[in-house]
Amino acid sequence: MVQETSDKDMILPAIQQNRPALSWEMKIKKKLKIVPACLGKFRPTVGQCCHQCTPNSLRKKIGPNSFLGFHNLLSVKETHTRYRGWLVRRVCCALFVSGCKVYASPVSNRLERVCQSNSVKEALSAEQKAPEGSDSRGQLSHLSPFLPLINTSISPGLLRFLSWVLLKMFSSVFGSIQVNLNHLPALHRASQEGTVLVYVYSHQSVMDCALIPLVLFCHSLRVPYIVFPLHITSSFIRSILQKVGVLVPPALTKEDAETDRLHAPVMTSLVRELLQEGQALSFGVAPESGRGGQWLASIRQVIKEGSVPDVSLVPVGISYDCVPKSNTQVGLSSVLHWLCSLLWRRPEGIVRIDLAQPFSLKEMCESGRCRVDEWLPLQDLLLPVILNNRTDSVFGRRRMSWLLPSPHYASELKEPADPERDLSTAVILHLLFSAASCSAVMSTGLVSSLLLYRHHKGVSASALCRDVAWLTEELLFRNKDVGFGGSLKEVVRSSLSLLAPHLTIAAVPSREDPFIVPRPSLAATLHLSLHAQIVTHSFILEAVGACVVSAMLCEVVCSGVSSRVRSDGVDGEQVSGDMKCDVLLCESELTERALQLSHLLPPGFLPPCQSSQSFALDTVDSLVRCGILIIEEIPRDFPICDFLKRDNALSWTTSDDMYHSDSDCDVEEMELRSYKISHPSQCPEMLFFLCRMLAGPLRALCWTTTALDLIHTPLPEAEFMAQIQSYLCDTANTKKQHYESCSQEAAHTAVRSLIDLGVISEQRQRGGVFLGVGPLFQLSENRQKLHRFISQYLYN
């Protein structure tokens, strides 16, 4: 939070810089002044359970709602140990690690119990093409790829040593690792009661797998068995990690894992044994591909069988000032190279970790509050609007069953609706949304969003600092916490220093105010876009509403309201004066278009417990709250609330009329409600700022649709994705802008949406999954209709 206060436990420590300042940093320091505190000692409350899906878990929150502060894992002092003295201050880190509580996890007869599982027996029998009573040697030969995974254990001595090593290494990488202490008492209470905890996070970097166990270890909580998402080529590193609870699945592709008869039964049986032992689990979920969702499906299956009564899910939000780069494969040479790089590297950036309040998985699934009966394929939701120009949409939520693996999955229309599968998908979406909601906005993310979406042509340092203070207050108003503290000059100077390789900062001697411009390159734009995603998540209501308003204004412009806007070569910034004309926007059309656009959003942006109609109405209300829209009051002879002056205002009805209510509103009056664009000077800039937040994924959808004319299909999935991403990069290089639409995540999300729409068809063949153009969109006319539908929401 941008504030100054003497209470060190209530705010994050100020950002420190331990190196000489550059010339542009000195200019910023001279130019700025310390701003007053925003909210004093009060911070937004984040990480609470969903009040709709898990009200009973929400009531289990113990203690008052006071803020408990933060704990820097890298700041280990003698006060954290039981000893005092000069020598203790030299070895306090080793003493602290030796004093942390460790829960041992012996393997015992886990392999035998896995082999005795009914599902594993059936899979082995089918694999051997022999009766179930075959010898144990044959079973072990088929299970040999899974033996290291099954024999994974936690050694207390090795865990303490690696924790000490991680603390030393992270002190060379990060400036601090801040842990939010608000929900740690709930985790300690659940651990004392014997509740099995499962930690779920949104995968960003390989560092995620090390940070979560380290945080739990330093706070004397049970260290979980954590699923490692990358392939480890070194057998030495793999053997060490498997002795500290790191689960390294066999190196199989998604298609191979779905076709392997033993993979799913062994994984489910292993999860069952770990949960029955009382062990904690931790895994990450990738929103664009759904990788990691199979672990939650296994947990749900174990609970449904009755092997484990219940588990508590804990969403974890991890925020980086600088997201560490990670290779797809981890080998001994890459680890040694990374360790050597730490010798001359300066620690920079902050990591913020927020552990949310645990909630019961059984309560969410069996209470019936998380409804999935309105989930429909994306084709049923949008194709009538796209191809038939229907004005009314089909009410429902988009089914994203691809977040879970399925051995017979080909396309969403071919597989029948499965309520259990939809419920598991809803839990995954809820976890993704909760992890993003409790994640703090770092200073680099805040500055990146301003440079990408508001000042993409450059901005002076003073104007940037003014917008940083404004955006911080807007985030706090939306109950979103920030992961920085100190004065405004420290926050801006630190964020610009971390983003300096991707910016052009001009410090002219004759000018006291430096000028900052983001570099027009693919690497720089993707880096800034990655940091700005969390801000887009916080403003998703306003961003959807702004795109809808922009689409409706473009229709008004094309109908001839403003000839200046209609002229070629006029940018959005140049038409702000034309927005002073009074254009009325109908509420029903606003909500209808917001409903349509919400179906194209990536997973994790919308809470699955909220209906799509409610989300569409909230988008309109959010634009009214932020001052973009104002309600147009229609002149009347008498106020709306004066019922006595209406014609036939008092009418008697029979008491048995079940369709009558005194609170029923006049439908005619509801349809007359309309809005108009407000006229403050900052309204156009705010509208364009919000529209640009969704321009990246929407433009990737448009470009992917255009690329289908140039790709010869069908192709294997990997080759198809490579050609799509290559086309996105070539298009951006040709235009020399819009590089945020070229990321691998944007390409995967666009292709997945087009598959759900039926534009791209999936065909499972012997060589894998092949992608091609669907039969309905073989016609270029239908592809053009789809392109027009998406591009109407795209800010230009």
Coordinates of N, CA, C and O in Angstrom, one line a residue, residues 78-79 81-85 88 95 98:
E78 N 17.9 -14.2 15.6 CA 18.0 -15.0 16.8 C 16.8 -15.1 17.6 O 16.5 -16.0 18.3
T79 N 15.9 -14.1 17.4 CA 14.6 -14.1 18.1 C 13.7 -15.2 17.6 O 12.7 -15.6 18.3
T81 N 14.7 -18.2 17.2 CA 15.2 -19.5 17.8 C 15.1 -19.4 19.4 O 14.7 -18.4 19.9
R82 N 15.4 -20.5 20.0 CA 15.3 -20.6 21.5 C 16.6 -20.1 22.1 O 16.7 -20.1 23.4
Y83 N 17.6 -19.7 21.4 CA 18.9 -19.3 21.9 C 19.2 -17.9 21.6 O 18.6 -17.2 20.8
R84 N 20.2 -17.3 22.4 CA 20.7 -16.0 22.2 C 22.2 -15.9 22.3 O 22.8 -16.8 22.9
G85 N 22.7 -14.9 21.7 CA 24.2 -14.7 21.9 C 24.8 -14.4 20.5 O 24.2 -14.4 19.5
V88 N 24.9 -17.4 18.2 CA 23.6 -17.7 17.6 C 23.3 -16.8 16.5 O 22.7 -17.3 15.5
L95 N 19.9 -22.9 13.1 CA 19.1 -23.2 14.4 C 17.6 -23.1 14.2 O 16.8 -23.9 14.7
S98 N 16.4 -26.2 12.3 CA 16.4 -27.4 13.2 C 15.3 -27.4 14.2 O 14.9 -28.4 14.7

